[in-house]
Each structure stands twice: as C-alpha cells, then as structure tokens.
Short mmCIF file of C-alpha atoms and ligand atoms in Angstrom, two decimals:
data_model
loop_
_atom_site.label_atom_id
_atom_site.label_comp_id
_atom_site.label_asym_id
_atom_site.label_seq_id
_atom_site.Cartn_x
_atom_site.Cartn_y
_atom_site.Cartn_z
CA UNK A 21 -63.83 40.08 113.13
CA UNK A 22 -62.17 43.34 113.85
CA UNK A 23 -60.09 44.08 110.65
CA UNK A 24 -58.92 42.35 107.52
CA UNK A 25 -55.19 42.28 108.54
CA UNK A 26 -54.05 40.09 105.77
CA UNK A 27 -50.96 37.75 105.54
CA UNK A 28 -49.70 37.04 102.37
CA UNK A 29 -48.60 33.50 101.86
CA UNK A 30 -48.19 33.34 98.14
CA UNK A 31 -46.15 36.35 96.88
CA UNK A 32 -47.36 37.79 93.73
CA UNK A 33 -44.87 37.37 90.78
CA UNK A 34 -44.59 40.11 88.12
CA UNK A 35 -47.03 40.07 85.09
CA UNK A 36 -44.08 39.52 82.73
CA UNK A 37 -43.63 36.30 83.87
CA UNK A 38 -46.78 34.85 82.81
CA UNK A 39 -46.92 32.31 80.43
CA UNK A 40 -50.16 31.33 79.09
CA UNK A 41 -50.67 27.56 78.64
CA UNK A 42 -49.69 25.68 75.73
CA UNK A 43 -52.54 23.23 76.01
CA UNK A 44 -56.43 23.73 76.40
CA UNK A 45 -57.23 22.00 79.73
CA UNK A 46 -60.27 19.53 80.34
CA UNK A 47 -61.30 21.46 83.50
CA UNK A 48 -65.05 23.10 82.94
CA UNK A 49 -66.11 20.94 80.00
CA UNK A 50 -69.31 19.90 79.82
CA UNK A 51 -70.28 16.00 79.66
CA UNK A 52 -71.14 16.78 75.92
CA UNK A 53 -67.87 18.66 75.04
CA UNK A 54 -65.61 15.62 76.69
CA UNK A 55 -67.74 13.41 74.49
CA UNK A 56 -66.90 15.41 71.26
CA UNK A 57 -63.61 15.35 72.21
CA UNK A 58 -63.23 11.77 72.74
CA UNK A 59 -64.78 11.31 69.53
CA UNK A 60 -61.82 13.62 67.93
CA UNK A 61 -59.25 11.49 69.47
CA UNK A 62 -60.73 8.15 68.02
CA UNK A 63 -62.69 6.78 70.78
CA UNK A 64 -65.35 4.68 69.30
CA UNK A 65 -68.94 6.04 69.88
CA UNK A 66 -70.16 3.12 72.07
CA UNK A 67 -67.32 3.52 74.30
CA UNK A 68 -68.25 7.34 74.75
CA UNK A 69 -70.78 7.81 77.25
CA UNK A 70 -68.77 5.56 79.65
CA UNK A 71 -65.27 7.18 79.03
CA UNK A 72 -67.08 10.79 79.70
CA UNK A 73 -68.56 8.88 82.73
CA UNK A 74 -65.03 7.95 84.03
CA UNK A 75 -63.53 11.13 82.90
CA UNK A 76 -66.01 13.49 84.93
CA UNK A 77 -65.38 11.16 87.95
CA UNK A 78 -61.62 11.87 88.05
CA UNK A 79 -61.77 15.39 86.94
CA UNK A 80 -65.16 16.57 88.84
CA UNK A 81 -65.33 14.14 91.81
CA UNK A 82 -61.68 13.36 92.79
CA UNK A 83 -60.36 16.35 91.58
CA UNK A 84 -57.18 14.79 89.71
CA UNK A 85 -54.60 17.07 88.44
CA UNK A 86 -52.82 14.39 86.35
CA UNK A 87 -53.79 11.79 84.01
CA UNK A 88 -51.54 9.44 85.17
CA UNK A 89 -53.62 8.90 88.36
CA UNK A 90 -56.91 8.01 86.12
CA UNK A 91 -56.47 4.48 86.85
CA UNK A 92 -59.75 3.11 85.36
CA UNK A 93 -58.78 4.62 82.08
CA UNK A 94 -56.74 2.81 79.59
CA UNK A 95 -53.08 3.90 79.49
CA UNK A 96 -53.35 4.63 75.79
CA UNK A 97 -56.12 7.20 76.36
CA UNK A 98 -54.19 8.78 79.25
CA UNK A 99 -51.38 9.26 77.17
CA UNK A 100 -53.42 10.27 74.43
CA UNK A 101 -55.20 13.05 76.49
CA UNK A 102 -52.16 14.14 77.99
CA UNK A 103 -50.52 14.72 74.86
CA UNK A 104 -52.99 17.29 73.93
CA UNK A 105 -54.49 18.47 77.08
CA UNK A 106 -54.25 19.58 80.56
CA UNK A 107 -56.03 19.37 83.86
CA UNK A 108 -54.59 22.81 84.83
CA UNK A 109 -57.03 25.27 86.93
CA UNK A 110 -56.42 29.25 86.14
CA UNK A 111 -53.00 30.45 87.63
CA UNK A 112 -52.57 31.17 91.51
CA UNK A 113 -50.54 34.32 91.81
CA UNK A 114 -51.09 35.48 95.24
CA UNK A 115 -53.17 34.21 98.08
CA UNK A 116 -53.93 36.06 101.15
CA UNK A 117 -55.29 34.90 104.41
CA UNK A 118 -56.84 37.62 106.76
CA UNK A 119 -56.96 36.99 110.42
CA UNK A 120 -60.96 35.85 110.45
CA UNK A 121 -59.95 33.04 107.93
CA UNK A 122 -60.94 34.86 104.89
CA UNK A 123 -59.03 33.89 101.98
CA UNK A 124 -58.41 35.68 98.89
CA UNK A 125 -56.80 34.14 95.95
CA UNK A 126 -55.58 36.49 92.70
CA UNK A 127 -55.97 34.65 89.65
CA UNK A 128 -54.05 35.17 86.29
CA UNK A 129 -55.78 34.13 83.16
CA UNK A 130 -54.52 34.47 79.33
CA UNK A 131 -55.70 37.24 77.25
CA UNK A 132 -57.60 36.85 74.63
CA UNK A 133 -55.23 37.36 71.73
CA UNK A 134 -51.64 36.34 71.52
CA UNK A 135 -49.02 38.48 73.07
CA UNK A 136 -52.00 40.44 75.07
CA UNK A 137 -51.37 41.00 78.85
CA UNK A 138 -52.98 38.38 81.06
CA UNK A 139 -55.88 39.38 82.98
CA UNK A 140 -56.39 39.30 86.81
CA UNK A 141 -59.34 38.24 88.81
CA UNK A 142 -60.02 37.71 92.44
CA UNK A 143 -61.64 34.80 94.08
CA UNK A 144 -62.53 35.04 97.96
CA UNK A 145 -63.45 31.97 100.24
CA UNK A 146 -65.18 33.06 103.56
CA UNK A 147 -65.37 30.16 106.14
CA UNK A 148 -67.95 30.02 108.53
CA UNK A 149 -68.27 27.44 111.44
CA UNK A 150 -70.18 25.19 109.56
CA UNK A 151 -70.18 26.01 105.98
CA UNK A 152 -67.50 27.81 103.78
CA UNK A 153 -68.91 30.19 100.78
CA UNK A 154 -66.91 30.82 97.51
CA UNK A 155 -67.41 34.30 96.11
CA UNK A 156 -66.61 33.82 92.42
CA UNK A 157 -66.37 36.26 89.76
CA UNK A 158 -68.18 36.17 86.32
CA UNK A 159 -66.43 38.74 84.08
CA UNK A 160 -62.89 40.77 84.38
CA UNK A 161 -64.46 44.15 85.23
CA UNK A 162 -68.02 45.03 84.83
CA UNK A 163 -69.91 46.86 81.87
CA UNK A 164 -72.22 48.37 84.59
CA UNK A 165 -71.30 51.22 86.41
CA UNK A 166 -72.96 51.18 89.93
CA UNK A 167 -72.03 54.60 91.90
CA UNK A 168 -71.25 52.68 95.03
CA UNK A 169 -69.21 49.71 93.70
CA UNK A 170 -65.37 49.82 93.18
CA UNK A 171 -65.74 47.12 90.32
CA UNK A 172 -67.95 49.60 88.48
CA UNK A 173 -65.13 52.34 88.30
CA UNK A 174 -63.04 49.68 86.39
CA UNK A 175 -63.17 49.18 82.77
CA UNK A 176 -64.78 45.94 81.30
CA UNK A 177 -61.98 43.64 79.78
CA UNK A 178 -63.83 40.42 79.18
CA UNK A 179 -66.24 37.62 80.01
CA UNK A 180 -64.93 34.68 81.79
CA UNK A 181 -65.10 31.32 80.09
CA UNK A 182 -67.26 28.48 81.53
CA UNK A 183 -63.91 26.61 82.02
CA UNK A 184 -62.52 29.67 84.12
CA UNK A 185 -65.55 29.72 86.28
CA UNK A 186 -65.45 26.24 87.22
CA UNK A 187 -61.93 26.53 87.41
CA UNK A 188 -62.17 29.14 90.50
CA UNK A 189 -64.04 26.44 92.25
CA UNK A 190 -61.64 23.62 91.31
CA UNK A 191 -58.81 25.78 92.44
CA UNK A 192 -60.29 26.59 95.65
CA UNK A 193 -60.80 23.00 96.64
CA UNK A 194 -57.24 22.57 95.58
CA UNK A 195 -55.86 24.81 98.08
CA UNK A 196 -58.29 23.82 100.74
CA UNK A 197 -57.97 20.20 100.71
CA UNK A 198 -61.38 19.63 99.62
CA UNK A 199 -61.21 16.60 97.57
CA UNK A 200 -61.64 12.64 98.93
CA UNK A 201 -58.95 12.08 100.72
CA UNK A 202 -56.98 15.44 100.25
CA UNK A 203 -55.35 17.08 103.50
CA UNK A 204 -56.86 20.39 104.78
CA UNK A 205 -54.74 23.28 105.26
CA UNK A 206 -53.88 24.14 109.13
CA UNK A 207 -53.79 27.81 108.79
CA UNK A 208 -56.91 29.88 108.67
CA UNK A 209 -60.29 28.64 109.36
CA UNK A 210 -61.65 25.59 108.15
CA UNK A 211 -65.89 24.88 108.70
CA UNK A 212 -66.51 21.60 110.48
CA UNK A 213 -68.45 19.41 108.39
CA UNK A 214 -67.14 17.23 105.28
CA UNK A 215 -67.00 20.17 102.93
CA UNK A 216 -65.07 23.21 103.05
CA UNK A 217 -66.63 24.86 99.84
CA UNK A 218 -70.22 24.28 100.78
CA UNK A 219 -72.01 27.51 98.87
CA UNK A 220 -71.27 29.19 95.93
CA UNK A 221 -72.14 32.94 95.42
CA UNK A 222 -71.66 34.57 91.86
CA UNK A 223 -70.98 38.04 93.48
CA UNK A 224 -67.38 38.64 92.66
CA UNK A 225 -66.36 40.58 89.85
CA UNK A 226 -68.84 41.33 86.97
CA UNK A 227 -72.63 40.77 86.25
CA UNK A 228 -73.23 37.15 85.79
CA UNK A 229 -76.75 37.89 83.88
CA UNK A 230 -74.32 39.63 81.10
CA UNK A 231 -72.46 36.22 80.82
CA UNK A 232 -75.33 33.97 81.10
CA UNK A 233 -74.45 31.05 79.14
CA UNK A 234 -70.80 30.62 80.53
CA UNK A 235 -72.16 31.01 83.82
CA UNK A 236 -74.92 28.41 83.19
CA UNK A 237 -72.56 25.79 81.62
CA UNK A 238 -70.20 26.56 84.69
CA UNK A 239 -73.06 26.36 87.49
CA UNK A 240 -74.48 23.16 85.94
CA UNK A 241 -71.15 21.57 86.17
CA UNK A 242 -70.64 22.49 89.83
CA UNK A 243 -74.13 21.44 90.45
CA UNK A 244 -73.90 17.90 89.17
CA UNK A 245 -74.61 15.36 91.25
CA UNK A 246 -71.86 12.61 89.95
CA UNK A 247 -68.95 15.91 90.50
CA UNK A 248 -68.43 18.82 92.87
CA UNK A 249 -72.03 18.30 93.55
CA UNK A 250 -72.77 21.61 95.38
CA UNK A 251 -76.84 22.04 95.35
CA UNK A 252 -78.27 24.63 93.50
CA UNK A 253 -79.80 25.58 96.59
CA UNK A 254 -76.78 26.34 97.60
CA UNK A 255 -75.69 28.56 94.68
CA UNK A 256 -76.67 32.06 94.42
CA UNK A 257 -76.66 34.23 91.57
CA UNK A 258 -76.29 37.89 92.23
CA UNK A 259 -77.75 40.42 89.62
CA UNK A 260 -78.24 44.08 89.44
CA UNK A 261 -81.49 43.50 87.61
CA UNK A 262 -80.76 42.31 84.05
CA UNK A 263 -84.49 41.92 83.44
CA UNK A 264 -84.58 39.78 80.10
CA UNK A 265 -82.11 37.17 81.61
CA UNK A 266 -83.73 36.33 85.00
CA UNK A 267 -86.42 33.89 83.66
CA UNK A 268 -83.63 32.34 81.53
CA UNK A 269 -81.45 31.86 84.97
CA UNK A 270 -84.11 30.10 86.84
CA UNK A 271 -85.06 28.04 83.68
CA UNK A 272 -81.80 26.90 82.59
CA UNK A 273 -79.62 26.79 86.28
CA UNK A 274 -82.33 26.85 88.70
CA UNK A 275 -79.98 28.19 91.10
CA UNK A 276 -81.08 30.49 93.97
CA UNK A 277 -81.40 34.42 92.93
CA UNK A 278 -80.04 37.73 94.48
CA UNK A 279 -81.00 40.99 93.26
CA UNK A 280 -79.25 44.23 94.15
CA UNK A 281 -82.26 46.29 94.96
CA UNK A 282 -80.57 49.14 96.76
CA UNK A 283 -83.28 51.89 96.51
CA UNK A 284 -87.02 51.81 96.66
CA UNK A 285 -87.66 54.82 93.99
CA UNK A 286 -86.60 54.78 90.51
CA UNK A 287 -84.70 58.11 90.60
CA UNK A 288 -82.59 57.37 93.29
CA UNK A 289 -81.98 53.61 91.68
CA UNK A 290 -81.12 55.40 88.58
CA UNK A 291 -78.19 56.92 90.07
CA UNK A 292 -77.04 54.05 92.28
CA UNK A 293 -77.58 51.13 89.89
CA UNK A 294 -77.92 52.93 86.07
CA UNK A 295 -79.15 49.89 84.70
CA UNK A 296 -82.42 51.13 86.20
CA UNK A 297 -83.10 53.28 83.58
CA UNK A 298 -83.41 50.53 81.34
CA UNK A 299 -84.89 48.06 83.53
CA UNK A 300 -87.17 49.94 86.17
CA UNK A 301 -88.17 48.85 89.70
CA UNK A 302 -91.89 47.60 88.53
CA UNK A 303 -90.23 45.41 85.76
CA UNK A 304 -87.36 43.98 87.85
CA UNK A 305 -89.94 43.01 90.55
CA UNK A 306 -92.30 41.55 87.98
CA UNK A 307 -89.23 39.30 86.83
CA UNK A 308 -88.62 38.35 90.45
CA UNK A 309 -92.51 37.33 90.91
CA UNK A 310 -92.12 35.37 87.82
CA UNK A 311 -88.91 33.59 88.83
CA UNK A 312 -89.34 29.89 87.87
CA UNK A 313 -89.51 27.77 91.17
CA UNK A 314 -89.45 30.91 93.57
CA UNK A 315 -91.80 30.11 96.43
CA UNK A 316 -91.53 30.68 100.41
CA UNK A 317 -89.35 27.67 100.53
CA UNK A 318 -86.98 29.26 97.77
CA UNK A 319 -86.96 33.01 98.07
CA UNK A 320 -85.30 35.63 96.48
CA UNK A 321 -82.81 37.69 98.58
CA UNK A 322 -82.89 41.43 98.06
CA UNK A 323 -79.78 42.84 98.59
CA UNK A 324 -79.69 46.73 100.13
CA UNK A 325 -76.86 48.49 100.78
CA UNK A 326 -76.77 50.91 103.59
CA UNK A 327 -75.79 54.50 102.32
CA UNK A 328 -75.90 57.11 104.92
CA UNK A 329 -78.46 59.68 104.37
CA UNK A 330 -79.07 58.36 101.10
CA UNK A 331 -81.57 55.10 100.97
CA UNK A 332 -81.45 54.44 105.00
CA UNK A 333 -84.56 56.32 106.31
CA UNK A 334 -87.16 54.82 108.25
CA UNK A 335 -89.60 55.80 105.30
CA UNK A 336 -87.56 53.76 103.02
CA UNK A 337 -87.58 50.87 105.07
CA UNK A 338 -91.22 51.16 104.82
CA UNK A 339 -91.36 51.57 101.30
CA UNK A 340 -89.08 48.36 100.83
CA UNK A 341 -91.57 46.14 102.81
CA UNK A 342 -94.24 47.63 100.65
CA UNK A 343 -92.45 46.82 97.56
CA UNK A 344 -91.76 43.50 98.28
CA UNK A 345 -95.25 42.58 99.36
CA UNK A 346 -96.27 39.50 97.60
CA UNK A 347 -92.89 38.48 96.75
CA UNK A 348 -91.12 35.22 98.39
CA UNK A 349 -88.41 37.62 99.60
CA UNK A 350 -85.62 37.72 102.00
CA UNK A 351 -84.11 40.92 102.80
CA UNK A 352 -80.29 41.46 103.03
CA UNK A 353 -78.97 44.78 104.48
CA UNK A 354 -75.57 45.16 103.67
CA UNK A 355 -73.52 47.85 105.29
CA UNK A 356 -71.76 49.82 102.54
CA UNK A 357 -67.68 49.10 102.36
CA UNK A 358 -66.09 52.37 101.50
CA UNK A 359 -63.53 52.36 98.85
CA UNK A 360 -60.86 55.09 98.00
CA UNK A 361 -62.52 57.78 96.36
CA UNK A 362 -66.05 56.95 96.98
CA UNK A 363 -68.55 59.15 97.41
CA UNK A 364 -70.69 57.23 99.97
CA UNK A 365 -70.50 56.49 103.86
CA UNK A 366 -71.90 53.69 105.44
CA UNK A 367 -75.18 54.33 107.50
CA UNK A 368 -74.82 54.63 111.61
CA UNK A 369 -75.35 51.72 113.31
CA UNK A 370 -78.34 53.08 114.95
CA UNK A 371 -79.85 54.04 112.01
CA UNK A 372 -79.40 50.35 110.29
CA UNK A 373 -81.13 49.22 113.42
CA UNK A 374 -84.17 51.32 112.97
CA UNK A 375 -84.17 50.13 109.22
CA UNK A 376 -83.96 46.62 110.12
CA UNK A 377 -86.47 46.72 112.73
CA UNK A 378 -89.27 48.08 110.25
CA UNK A 379 -87.84 45.19 108.11
CA UNK A 380 -88.27 42.90 110.98
CA UNK A 381 -91.50 44.07 112.23
CA UNK A 382 -92.74 43.05 108.60
CA UNK A 383 -92.09 39.79 109.17
CA UNK A 384 -88.57 39.03 107.45
CA UNK A 385 -85.92 37.78 109.39
CA UNK A 386 -83.40 40.71 109.82
CA UNK A 387 -79.98 39.66 109.10
CA UNK A 388 -78.14 42.46 110.30
CA UNK A 389 -79.32 40.94 113.85
CA UNK A 390 -77.40 37.91 113.38
CA UNK A 391 -73.79 37.63 115.31
CA UNK A 392 -72.09 37.40 111.69
CA UNK A 393 -73.99 40.64 110.77
CA UNK A 394 -73.18 42.13 114.08
CA UNK A 395 -69.67 41.48 113.12
CA UNK A 396 -69.68 43.28 110.02
CA UNK A 397 -71.45 46.17 110.93
CA UNK A 398 -68.95 46.56 113.66
CA UNK A 399 -66.21 46.06 110.88
CA UNK A 400 -67.85 48.45 108.65
CA UNK A 401 -67.01 51.10 111.05
CA UNK A 402 -63.61 50.24 111.96
CA UNK A 403 -62.83 49.48 108.53
CA UNK A 404 -63.08 52.93 107.32
CA UNK A 405 -59.64 54.03 108.83
CA UNK A 406 -58.28 50.90 106.73
CA UNK A 407 -60.09 51.20 103.86
CA UNK A 408 -56.93 51.67 101.70
CA UNK A 409 -56.16 48.24 102.65
CA UNK A 410 -59.37 46.78 101.35
CA UNK A 411 -59.34 45.67 97.66
CA UNK A 412 -62.45 45.64 95.57
CA UNK A 413 -62.66 41.74 96.50
CA UNK A 414 -62.27 41.76 100.12
CA UNK A 415 -65.15 44.08 100.31
CA UNK A 416 -67.04 41.70 98.36
CA UNK A 417 -66.02 39.26 100.83
CA UNK A 418 -67.82 41.14 103.55
CA UNK A 419 -70.74 41.36 101.65
CA UNK A 420 -71.01 37.54 100.70
CA UNK A 421 -70.54 37.16 104.17
CA UNK A 422 -73.72 39.07 104.99
CA UNK A 423 -75.33 36.98 102.35
CA UNK A 424 -74.58 33.57 103.53
CA UNK A 425 -76.26 34.39 107.12
N1 SAH Q 520 -73.23 42.40 89.55
C1 SAH Q 520 -74.04 41.65 90.52
C2 SAH Q 520 -73.01 40.82 91.09
C3 SAH Q 520 -71.68 41.43 91.70
S1 SAH Q 520 -71.57 42.48 92.98
C4 SAH Q 520 -74.47 42.52 91.35
O1 SAH Q 520 -74.29 43.83 91.32
O2 SAH Q 520 -75.41 42.18 92.08
C5 SAH Q 520 -72.39 41.84 94.30
C6 SAH Q 520 -72.97 42.74 95.51
O3 SAH Q 520 -72.13 43.78 96.05
C7 SAH Q 520 -74.33 43.34 94.81
O4 SAH Q 520 -75.24 43.23 95.43
C8 SAH Q 520 -73.46 44.69 94.91
O5 SAH Q 520 -74.50 45.83 94.92
C9 SAH Q 520 -72.88 44.81 96.25
N2 SAH Q 520 -71.88 46.10 96.50
C10 SAH Q 520 -70.96 46.35 95.38
N3 SAH Q 520 -70.06 47.40 95.96
C11 SAH Q 520 -70.28 47.61 97.30
C12 SAH Q 520 -69.90 48.05 98.31
N4 SAH Q 520 -68.83 49.14 98.31
N5 SAH Q 520 -70.37 47.90 99.55
C13 SAH Q 520 -71.20 47.03 100.00
N6 SAH Q 520 -71.82 46.43 99.05
C14 SAH Q 520 -71.22 46.59 97.28
FE1 SF4 Q 521 -71.17 45.65 88.11
FE2 SF4 Q 521 -72.36 44.51 90.16
FE3 SF4 Q 521 -70.60 46.29 90.41
FE4 SF4 Q 521 -72.87 47.10 89.67
S1 SF4 Q 521 -72.69 46.14 91.64
S2 SF4 Q 521 -70.97 47.86 88.94
S3 SF4 Q 521 -73.26 45.41 88.16
S4 SF4 Q 521 -70.48 44.37 89.66
#
C-alpha cells in the first residue's frame, strides 16, 4: 500500500435530508427478543420457538431485506411483521474505496430524541488475500481522551445499540455480496474463500467495554452458528483497559481480547491513556492473567503504538517483555498514524526495527516484520504528508490491518 487514495462511490447527502426510520428493524434482535415480539403479534407460545428459528435463518443466515422473501413463513405472518417492522440496516450515506481495497462506509443513525440531529459513525472493511476484517464502532465518540487518538478529541455522543452494532456487519455483508447466492462487487479487493467478512475487530470508534451489554448482545448474534456464524476466535474486542469489565467480556462473550497498552510505566501511560489513573498497569495485567479462557492457543494481543521518542526505546521494549512474562500474549506494534493537531510523531523505521527485534528475541512473533506490517510502516512514513486526507476511521483501518496479521 502506498497511500489511501480514496475514490468515492456513494456521495454524501446533506444531514438535513435524513429521515429517521418510522418502524423498528428486526435486525439486531436476540432470539428472546424475537420470541417476545412474535408473542406480541399473536403467535401462539407452542409455535414461537420454531418461528424464531425461521426468522433467524432468514435474517442472519440469508440476509434478507424483505419479509416477502421469507417463503417458509406464512403470508399472514409476513404481512403482520411488515406492517410493524422492517429489516433495515443503518443508512449508508457515503462509501469510499481506497486503491488498496480498503472500504469505508459512513453510516447515519437516528438521534436519541425526536428532532435531534442524526449521528454518524464509520465502519471500515480491510480485505486481505485470504481474509477480510471489519472494523466496527461501539460508540459515537468516546468518553476517554487518549492523547494520541483522534476519537479521543471528539465529544462522546452516545452508545450504539446492539442492533446498530450488528447492523454494521449486516450492512457490510450487503455491500460485499457476502450472503448466500449474492453477487460480489467487481471493484476493490475481495479475499479468496467463501467469506468476505471473516474477522471482526471492535476497534472502530468508542470504548466497547463502556457499552458492554450492547456489544455482548451484538457479538453473540454475530457469532451464532445458525446465522452470521463468525467464530469467536475471529472476533477481537479491543479495550483501553476497563478492568472491571474485562472478566465479564471473557465470561459473557468469550471473544479474543486486545489491550491497548502503549506504555510500560504508569506515569507515561497516565498521559497516553488517562484511564490508567483509575486502573493502573498492574491491575490491568492481573485482569489479563485472569481473562476467562486465556491460554497459549488463545492469547491476548497487546497493542503498542510507536510514538517517536516517547515510548519507543530499546529499554521500553525490554520492560515490555518483562512486564508480559507469564501472560499468553501477542504483541502488535502499531505505527502511530498522525492526525491534524496531534502532538506525536510515528517512530522512525530503524527504531521500530530495534524495538521489534527485542520483542522477537523474547519469543514473540514480530508482527511488523510481516509483509503487510512493512506496508503499513511504509505507509506510516508516506502518509505524513497526506495526513489531512486521513479520517480517524482510515487511521483505524491501518491499525486494524496491523492487528489482523
Ligand atoms: N477504545 C478501544 C478500541 C478502539 S481504538 C481501545 O482504545 O482499545 C483501537 C486502537 O487504535 C487502540 O489500540 C488505540 O490505542 C489505537 N489508536 C488510536 N489512535 C491511534 C493512532 N493515531 N495511531 C495508531 N493507533 C491508534
Ligand atoms: Fe477512546 Fe480507544 Fe481512542 Fe482511547 S484509543 S480515546 S479509548 S477510542
């Protein structure tokens, strides 16, 4: 990849033209919620389980967007459902495709109160030769203020609902023709294999562990074997370190965990990730040691953004290795992606190599050495001049690419 040269294929429409949906969508409902809803439209208790199973299949396995096509459901029930509900996903108001195949969608979501302006979040798709990773948002904005993160400079607006989180996955599969029998796009990059979206990373906008209930409900739907069926091993939740919710994420979701560590000393981490003042490094690592299901086969990924002259010394690398001793871990070194007004620079390539060598010598696969990692490092230097063109989500996309290696 050289630059993120973006070509737009869907033009953004003005915010004023947004019309919030007048009926709720069934997309994002759990089995229990679908059952309750069928009860409310008069489906007898004895039939409900079977009907839920049918709806589940049509919604989450086949990806239908119209009740009319649900051939195993009676005409009466289809009509009844269509009267009160839709199968809508969040509205896509812009789609951009980069020369490297990365796709970015801007989604518009209703405000919480009537008359409030709509909200916007982005969702990014990063194709690789044999996999495709979707970077999903959990909040509009973020309550935390990590000093190197663009989202951190934005005001927190609201949590996304479970249906808005599942809706991002459904929308991406719509756009990529990733449903049985659907047609794949001919532009951009599409991985080989039978799935376009094979991996999910909760690394878009927001802190997923501050919206745990919705994120849990959404990810359990995404992982359900009768529907979208993306294995929990291919779903990674990234947290800046909300210690009290780490155990719950493991127990209630059981997905892979990534921790945004970024520093090996509390005084520096307090500055980079201010949440560290509340949950310092030793508490965070203790929660990682106790993460349900953690093992050498299911390692925790530690994300470490490379900030020139800040956290990138060989001493830091040695301290990092010491710190993680005994924790089944992977280390992802992330080139810092600068943004307008950011006070950091990405570490020099030689320094990243030195840092990664220490990590590598300690027995960790050294992700920046992979071809994609090299690409990203190359991009990191090259992108400096093009920073203005990069949105927060595109930077996240670069991050997520490093993550999926
Ligand atoms: N809030 C969660 C998940 C979203 S951020 C978290 O912080 O983990 C996803 C990842 O992108 C985090 O590891 C974050 O530290 C990293 N990140 C944020 N801004 C970045 C930047 N400018 N360059 C590189 N990585 C960045
Ligand atoms: Fe929020 Fe994560 Fe950005 Fe920190 S890095 S401000 S937690 S999105």
